[in-house]
XYZ file of C-alpha atoms in Angstrom:
555
model
C 0.208 -0.122 -0.064
C 1.316 3.581 -0.993
C -0.436 6.555 0.212
C 0.323 8.084 -3.225
C 1.440 6.137 -6.261
C 4.727 7.463 -7.495
C 6.777 5.890 -10.052
C 10.048 4.172 -9.373
C 11.989 6.564 -11.237
C 10.641 9.431 -9.449
C 11.415 7.683 -6.259
C 14.920 7.222 -7.236
C 15.215 10.963 -8.220
C 13.926 11.898 -4.719
C 16.346 9.669 -2.805
C 19.242 11.043 -4.818
C 18.106 14.600 -4.150
C 17.740 14.082 -0.387
C 21.245 12.822 -0.327
C 22.890 15.278 -2.556
C 20.977 18.525 -2.188
C 22.502 19.393 1.222
C 25.862 19.043 -0.225
C 25.020 21.326 -3.200
C 23.400 23.798 -0.855
C 26.693 23.932 1.347
C 28.594 25.032 -1.722
C 25.962 27.566 -2.733
C 26.052 29.045 1.037
C 29.860 29.751 0.536
C 29.397 31.532 -2.738
C 28.384 35.401 -3.084
C 24.680 35.670 -3.018
C 22.947 37.029 -6.195
C 22.183 40.680 -6.243
C 18.523 39.900 -5.761
C 18.905 37.610 -2.836
C 21.428 39.404 -0.628
C 18.663 41.531 1.214
C 19.588 44.159 3.880
C 21.305 41.632 6.029
C 23.672 39.084 4.339
C 23.978 37.056 7.513
C 20.177 36.615 7.708
C 20.110 35.861 3.962
C 22.608 32.807 4.381
C 20.619 31.616 7.425
C 17.522 31.812 5.344
C 19.159 29.779 2.807
C 19.868 27.041 5.404
C 16.417 27.012 6.125
C 15.278 26.938 2.650
C 17.613 24.081 1.836
C 16.783 21.871 4.717
C 13.378 22.599 4.318
C 13.305 21.135 0.677
C 15.012 18.050 1.801
C 12.449 17.520 4.453
C 9.759 17.863 1.910
C 11.426 15.476 -0.521
C 11.926 13.081 2.400
C 8.294 13.304 3.386
C 7.100 12.688 -0.217
C 9.605 9.617 -0.487
C 7.803 8.195 2.782
C 4.418 9.019 1.172
C 5.459 7.055 -2.023
C 7.078 4.228 -0.096
C 5.403 0.823 -0.477
C 4.217 0.170 3.118
C 2.964 -3.371 2.141
C 6.594 -4.289 1.332
C 8.735 -2.432 3.695
C 11.338 -5.244 3.723
C 12.155 -4.625 0.042
C 14.741 -1.945 -0.782
C 12.997 0.893 -2.589
C 14.029 3.809 -4.612
C 16.952 2.045 -5.638
C 19.980 3.248 -7.699
C 22.793 0.929 -8.791
C 25.531 2.449 -10.789
C 29.147 1.245 -11.131
C 31.655 3.330 -9.657
C 35.159 1.872 -9.302
C 34.711 -1.622 -11.470
C 38.081 -3.172 -10.195
C 37.017 -3.064 -6.560
C 33.251 -3.824 -7.376
C 32.456 -0.353 -5.791
C 29.086 1.003 -6.669
C 26.855 3.889 -6.160
C 24.305 2.084 -4.555
C 21.263 3.652 -2.887
C 18.049 2.375 -1.297
C 15.636 2.604 1.575
C 13.805 -0.114 3.442
C 11.664 0.098 6.639
C 14.819 0.247 8.891
C 16.408 3.189 7.061
C 13.404 5.390 6.215
C 12.470 6.353 9.869
C 16.191 7.490 10.370
C 16.226 9.273 7.069
C 13.083 10.955 8.068
C 14.445 11.884 11.537
C 17.712 13.339 10.208
C 15.950 15.514 7.659
C 13.459 16.878 10.423
C 16.032 17.455 13.004
C 18.332 19.423 10.706
C 15.503 21.650 9.382
C 14.491 22.408 12.939
C 18.160 23.298 13.809
C 18.459 25.485 10.762
C 15.255 27.138 11.756
C 16.205 27.689 15.301
C 19.628 28.910 14.217
C 17.880 31.638 12.049
C 16.635 33.337 15.270
C 19.356 32.187 17.517
C 22.760 31.823 15.894
C 25.577 30.994 18.238
C 28.536 33.433 18.583
C 31.400 32.319 16.250
C 32.733 33.117 12.782
C 31.035 33.610 9.550
C 27.340 32.426 9.410
C 28.001 31.166 5.677
C 30.650 28.467 7.222
C 28.165 27.718 9.929
C 25.300 26.950 7.368
C 27.701 25.128 5.133
C 29.031 22.905 8.018
C 25.202 21.962 8.995
C 24.393 21.120 5.378
C 27.683 18.850 4.960
C 26.812 17.360 8.245
C 23.146 16.560 7.011
C 24.424 15.307 3.556
C 26.790 12.802 5.145
C 24.193 11.493 7.741
C 21.596 10.986 5.050
C 24.041 9.347 2.763
C 24.877 6.836 5.740
C 21.336 5.733 6.188
C 20.746 5.510 2.348
C 24.003 3.831 0.948
C 24.084 0.195 0.179
C 27.889 -0.256 -0.551
C 30.207 -0.796 2.419
C 32.975 1.546 1.059
C 30.402 4.067 0.371
C 28.949 3.760 3.922
C 32.541 4.294 5.478
C 32.868 7.597 3.296
C 29.398 8.808 4.218
C 30.264 7.698 8.055
C 33.585 9.841 7.844
C 31.957 12.712 6.157
C 30.250 13.990 9.395
C 33.436 14.121 11.613
C 34.967 17.232 10.014
C 31.803 19.523 10.229
C 31.017 18.530 13.672
C 34.518 19.028 14.838
C 34.208 22.482 13.437
C 30.857 23.173 14.875
C 32.390 22.361 18.336
C 35.632 23.957 17.988
C 34.479 27.276 16.477
C 30.816 27.843 17.869
C 31.074 26.048 21.046
C 31.363 27.224 24.664
C 34.048 26.517 27.330
C 36.691 23.953 26.819
C 35.347 23.582 23.269
C 39.126 23.244 21.540
C 39.773 20.125 23.839
C 36.264 18.641 23.405
C 36.596 18.925 19.785
C 40.013 17.463 19.594
C 38.757 14.492 21.964
C 35.685 13.892 19.508
C 37.746 13.792 16.461
C 40.591 11.636 17.650
C 38.128 8.995 19.271
C 36.079 8.511 16.342
C 39.055 8.707 13.806
C 40.805 6.037 15.760
C 37.671 3.969 15.669
C 37.034 4.549 12.108
C 40.396 3.292 11.037
C 39.923 -0.084 12.677
C 36.508 -0.163 11.179
C 37.822 0.302 7.652
C 40.336 -2.750 8.269
C 37.030 -4.624 8.965
C 35.190 -3.629 6.077
C 38.101 -4.326 3.714
C 38.407 -7.575 5.021
C 34.824 -8.645 4.424
C 34.915 -7.204 0.925
C 38.263 -8.927 -0.005
C 37.022 -12.414 1.312
C 33.656 -12.220 -0.038
C 34.700 -10.466 -3.368
C 31.856 -7.958 -2.867
C 31.238 -4.627 -0.953
C 27.343 -4.757 -1.807
C 25.703 -4.726 1.460
C 22.387 -6.456 0.009
C 24.145 -9.107 -1.579
C 26.370 -9.720 1.538
C 23.104 -9.622 3.712
C 21.453 -12.224 1.363
C 24.486 -14.570 1.590
C 24.234 -14.211 5.559
C 27.590 -14.961 6.159
C 27.821 -18.306 4.328
C 30.747 -17.035 2.028
C 32.710 -16.086 5.182
C 34.426 -18.424 7.435
C 33.559 -18.086 11.401
C 37.147 -16.472 11.969
C 36.942 -14.184 9.394
C 33.297 -12.955 10.848
C 34.525 -12.911 14.391
C 37.534 -10.504 13.378
C 35.213 -8.193 11.117
C 32.530 -8.141 14.039
C 35.456 -6.982 16.337
C 36.910 -4.298 14.058
C 33.786 -2.978 12.631
C 32.004 -3.028 15.995
C 34.609 -1.223 17.652
C 34.337 1.809 15.339
C 30.563 1.588 15.437
C 30.903 1.238 19.401
C 32.778 4.504 19.634
C 30.089 6.334 17.525
C 27.199 4.890 19.369
C 28.885 5.546 21.943
C 29.097 2.299 24.255
C 30.771 2.183 27.656
C 33.644 2.604 28.111
C 34.224 4.263 24.805
C 31.930 6.892 25.559
C 34.151 9.576 27.276
C 34.168 11.799 24.318
C 30.381 12.382 24.419
C 29.892 14.591 27.732
C 32.719 16.838 26.772
C 31.610 17.089 23.499
C 27.863 17.810 24.400
C 28.836 20.333 27.277
C 31.031 22.363 24.805
C 28.904 22.320 21.605
C 26.450 24.928 20.566
C 22.815 23.878 21.123
C 22.059 22.940 17.336
C 25.436 21.103 17.677
C 24.214 19.060 20.694
C 20.801 18.309 19.082
C 22.220 16.914 15.865
C 24.893 15.087 17.836
C 22.501 13.301 20.110
C 19.679 12.956 17.578
C 21.354 12.009 14.556
C 25.061 11.227 14.905
C 24.646 8.617 17.558
C 22.163 6.701 15.335
C 24.956 5.964 12.771
C 26.793 3.683 15.156
C 23.626 1.373 16.176
C 22.347 1.571 12.625
C 25.789 0.168 11.505
C 25.146 -2.966 13.846
C 21.735 -3.478 12.416
C 22.502 -2.979 8.752
C 26.201 -4.634 8.655
C 27.056 -7.072 11.348
C 23.673 -8.637 12.167
C 23.050 -9.954 8.632
C 26.617 -10.085 7.144
C 28.485 -11.684 9.960
C 25.844 -13.459 12.068
C 28.457 -16.102 13.585
C 30.692 -13.235 14.613
C 27.997 -11.324 16.354
C 26.726 -14.505 18.023
C 30.148 -14.766 19.612
C 30.314 -11.134 20.846
C 26.685 -10.804 21.522
C 27.108 -11.631 25.287
C 29.825 -9.259 25.652
C 27.889 -6.401 23.722
C 25.000 -7.009 25.987
C 27.227 -6.854 29.191
C 28.910 -3.659 28.116
C 25.314 -2.119 27.224
C 23.744 -2.767 30.694
C 26.989 -1.307 32.420
C 26.425 1.635 30.192
C 22.954 1.876 31.183
C 23.685 1.650 35.178
C 27.071 4.010 34.717
C 25.037 6.537 32.763
C 22.368 6.804 35.244
C 24.739 6.799 38.267
C 26.776 9.611 36.741
C 23.432 11.623 36.054
C 22.314 11.105 39.825
C 25.777 12.458 40.828
C 25.544 15.426 38.796
C 21.813 16.067 39.873
C 22.526 15.945 43.581
C 22.538 19.340 45.605
C 26.209 20.834 45.825
C 27.578 18.981 42.927
C 27.932 21.678 40.708
C 26.577 19.633 37.782
C 26.240 20.927 34.484
C 22.463 20.238 32.965
C 23.839 19.649 29.281
C 26.588 17.350 30.694
C 23.772 15.275 32.648
C 21.655 14.960 29.243
C 24.707 13.752 27.636
C 25.213 11.123 30.094
C 21.651 9.982 29.974
C 22.382 9.328 26.211
C 24.951 6.962 27.373
C 22.205 4.935 29.342
C 19.818 5.305 26.514
C 21.931 3.983 23.881
C 22.736 1.133 26.182
C 19.204 -0.148 25.761
C 19.592 0.243 22.023
C 22.680 -2.054 22.007
C 21.084 -4.405 24.522
C 18.269 -5.022 21.947
C 20.865 -5.529 19.159
C 22.703 -8.082 21.180
C 19.621 -10.272 21.707
C 19.813 -10.971 18.092
C 15.841 -11.547 18.114
C 13.163 -9.597 15.922
C 11.809 -8.252 19.362
C 15.051 -6.893 20.643
C 16.015 -5.463 17.322
C 12.638 -3.817 16.801
C 13.034 -2.295 20.132
C 16.422 -0.899 19.466
C 15.284 0.664 16.339
C 12.337 2.169 18.045
C 14.402 3.420 21.085
C 16.851 4.811 18.467
C 14.007 7.031 17.044
C 12.806 7.768 20.488
C 15.908 9.092 21.746
C 16.451 11.372 18.704
C 13.187 13.125 19.317
C 13.298 13.257 23.091
C 16.924 14.128 23.578
C 16.834 16.476 20.733
C 13.925 18.187 22.515
C 15.957 18.090 25.714
C 18.970 19.875 24.349
C 16.922 22.709 22.633
C 15.253 23.037 25.990
C 18.643 23.106 28.132
C 20.189 25.669 25.466
C 17.010 28.003 26.059
C 17.412 27.629 29.794
C 21.099 28.297 29.603
C 20.298 31.506 27.279
C 17.752 32.749 29.960
C 19.902 32.138 33.180
C 23.300 32.443 31.720
C 24.380 29.121 33.016
C 23.504 25.480 32.949
C 24.955 24.789 36.330
C 22.045 22.913 38.253
C 22.934 24.383 41.749
C 22.416 27.965 40.332
C 19.487 26.961 38.353
C 17.761 25.350 41.501
C 18.792 28.188 43.753
C 17.613 31.124 41.379
C 14.246 31.348 42.920
C 11.843 29.417 45.008
C 9.467 29.271 42.108
C 12.111 28.598 39.276
C 10.871 27.687 35.879
C 7.288 26.923 36.948
C 6.822 30.434 38.381
C 9.167 32.457 36.009
C 8.302 30.697 32.593
C 5.718 28.193 33.135
C 5.212 26.861 29.605
C 9.158 26.343 29.403
C 8.972 24.428 32.732
C 5.985 22.273 31.630
C 7.729 21.291 28.319
C 10.973 20.475 30.138
C 8.841 18.282 32.630
C 7.235 16.534 29.537
C 10.556 15.809 27.969
C 11.976 14.687 31.165
C 9.260 12.100 31.860
C 9.263 11.056 27.977
C 12.941 10.275 28.677
C 12.411 8.091 31.842
C 9.955 5.852 29.538
C 6.533 6.982 30.705
C 3.991 4.848 29.055
C 2.051 6.501 26.446
C 5.084 8.332 25.315
C 7.907 7.261 22.835
C 10.543 6.384 25.398
C 8.506 3.523 26.850
C 8.240 0.993 23.985
C 12.059 0.894 22.728
C 13.072 0.115 26.460
C 10.086 -2.537 27.064
C 10.823 -4.204 23.723
C 14.505 -4.621 24.374
C 13.983 -5.938 27.730
C 11.363 -8.431 26.305
C 14.124 -9.393 23.788
C 16.667 -10.032 26.454
C 14.052 -12.386 28.161
C 14.339 -14.738 25.243
C 17.272 -14.059 23.194
C 18.420 -15.795 20.095
C 19.044 -19.487 19.717
C 22.677 -20.346 21.013
C 22.817 -17.368 23.507
C 22.792 -17.961 27.206
C 19.277 -17.425 28.536
C 20.365 -16.907 32.061
C 23.232 -14.475 31.197
C 20.616 -12.509 29.237
C 18.004 -12.466 31.858
C 20.389 -11.015 34.079
C 21.062 -8.424 31.825
C 17.382 -7.880 31.580
C 17.192 -7.553 35.404
C 20.066 -5.044 35.241
C 18.596 -3.048 32.483
C 15.258 -2.919 34.227
C 17.252 -1.655 37.242
C 18.520 1.127 35.215
C 15.185 2.358 34.405
C 14.388 3.006 38.142
C 17.605 5.129 38.143
C 16.624 7.092 35.007
C 13.380 7.872 36.627
C 15.202 8.926 39.888
C 17.580 11.370 38.223
C 14.861 12.937 35.747
C 12.729 13.515 38.547
C 15.302 15.152 40.643
C 16.124 17.421 37.695
C 12.325 18.457 37.326
C 12.004 18.938 41.043
C 15.275 21.066 41.137
C 15.103 23.074 38.027
C 11.362 23.520 37.540
C 10.433 23.967 41.348
C 13.527 25.433 42.697
C 14.999 25.361 46.183
C 14.157 27.712 48.972
C 17.713 28.699 50.064
C 18.322 32.285 51.736
C 21.598 32.802 49.814
C 20.559 31.234 46.314
C 19.294 34.189 44.572
C 20.726 35.244 41.220
C 21.748 38.782 40.734
C 20.737 40.394 37.596
C 24.174 40.098 36.277
C 24.181 36.523 36.949
C 21.261 36.256 34.560
C 23.036 37.848 31.551
C 22.869 35.894 28.278
C 25.774 33.347 28.224
C 28.640 34.224 26.156
C 29.001 31.083 24.406
C 25.622 31.380 22.457
C 26.383 35.125 21.514
C 23.994 37.848 20.840
C 20.822 37.382 18.644
C 21.685 38.100 14.807
C 20.312 41.498 13.891
C 16.927 41.471 12.560
C 15.926 38.412 14.373
C 12.303 38.155 14.658
C 10.861 37.174 18.124
C 14.014 37.476 19.915
C 14.006 39.149 23.430
C 16.866 39.839 25.851
C 17.154 37.461 28.937
C 14.951 38.771 31.720
C 16.529 40.769 34.580
C 13.464 40.500 36.765
C 11.798 37.913 38.671
C 10.063 36.797 35.339
C 12.085 35.260 32.323
C 11.120 35.225 28.739
C 8.876 32.134 28.165
C 8.514 29.975 25.095
C 8.801 32.391 22.189
C 7.442 31.738 18.699
C 10.382 30.453 16.910
C 11.204 27.970 19.762
C 7.543 26.836 19.558
C 7.995 26.278 15.923
C 11.337 24.329 16.416
C 9.984 22.268 19.265
C 6.379 21.526 18.702
C 7.090 18.791 16.060
C 9.305 16.943 18.417
C 6.884 16.915 21.243
C 4.043 15.951 19.112
C 5.735 12.905 17.555
C 6.952 11.922 20.958
C 3.305 11.627 21.854
C 2.191 10.055 18.499
C 4.959 7.515 18.557
C 3.959 6.645 22.333
C 0.259 6.374 21.496
C 0.615 4.707 18.035
C 3.832 2.599 18.041
C 2.630 0.386 15.126
C 3.313 3.321 12.725
C 7.140 2.649 13.454
C 6.951 -1.064 14.028
C 4.821 -1.718 10.984
C 7.856 -0.591 9.113
C 10.745 -2.018 10.918
C 9.633 -5.488 11.671
C 9.347 -6.949 8.233
C 12.626 -5.650 7.252
C 14.064 -6.785 10.659
C 12.528 -10.291 10.126
C 14.012 -10.545 6.525
C 17.490 -9.313 7.825
C 17.627 -11.771 10.428
C 16.535 -14.665 8.100
C 19.409 -13.843 5.730
C 17.594 -11.959 3.257
C 14.576 -14.472 3.052
C 10.967 -12.751 3.853
């Protein structure tokens, strides 16, 4: 069933446009604007260009979803297959199925919302032209990662996002941005070098880099020892990007230093590239190797769940001087632990739960980073002790709509039934209860129990954050002076002519949610509710594709 019948050639063109348009837009952003498009403010003109290009990509992605054959989500659709390097059998092979389509839509949506938010709230830094170009290159690399079906192209797209994210952190970030950017690039590059070796091993041993052919072969052309080495090498590279404990230490620093839109894209999109690689490459291409490492992957995943939650609890306690952005970053370590646990079960239930949790995390954590950025702009700090002591009423009394939305995002993040965060965690735990044949059931049930304990810890730290930030703490010496509430230097002043922007409040009231903020945040909140109340929309896409993937290309 398709909502609108679109021909195969048009679907091909749409997918190619989605991947290539941001790259062309990035080049256009760096060129001098035509006389008629310069406007009175060149900075605002290039920001408007970013909104236009990302908006066009989002519309194309939505049309692609509308034309997608929902009766056959396990079939690759909108495919393009052109020989590129015949000597190595490397092909420009694009296509989408029920696994990649939701991630494609999530990427297009989040990048558009970030471009829209930046139009009104540009972080302080070098030329807006460079900022827009880097965001568009980042979008192109991410969309290509989810659309390509050749291992070498996957690697190139996977690497393409590193440089733009490095510069977004290093040039537009806050305190300690240089150190955080270097840590990010070194960790991910080292992981990628190891991953490339694993990809080359698979390609040379099997004679092809085609991901569809390799998935259909289901590892039959690779010996067990080759699969084990390939999973170890590729898995390490993917685990760094995910990030899996203990390879996660670059993430809190990167999030704390990154500008608001950088944090949103890093959490909402870039982390998904690692988990997508596990599902798209390792599960179908090297199943014996995955079966060998699945218990270890699950063990690291549940340690990450508990570790991330305990780190958040430590940051949330009174007197810890915890940074709210850093706390949300550590929460991502825990949430991505659930995704890895689902993948490690190697069951349709667990993998579907992992894919659902992926999308839910992108929506909810993207919204949380938007909100924390707005709070930091208003108070001039993200320090939890300062935010909690700012006034007895805190956000509920000073900016009630902002406080209510923060509380909503927090309860969605802790997995409240009826919201998107619930289904992914529940399905991954169900998958761990009954893992794939050949995996130790007692071990995975132990992992399930530890993961379930992690959900309690998540609820604890999220409710502490809501109580402290939204309700505040009555302490006689905790009031902020007007100077303390000045806008934070890291995010800089509003660009001239930014509609709807107001200065940070210097009285007991703060600016509540403004029009441009509501436009950027409402879609994420609405989709969080929709996915929570109607999970079949997403599971109906992913389940047939996952079943086929785990069955070795057979529906």
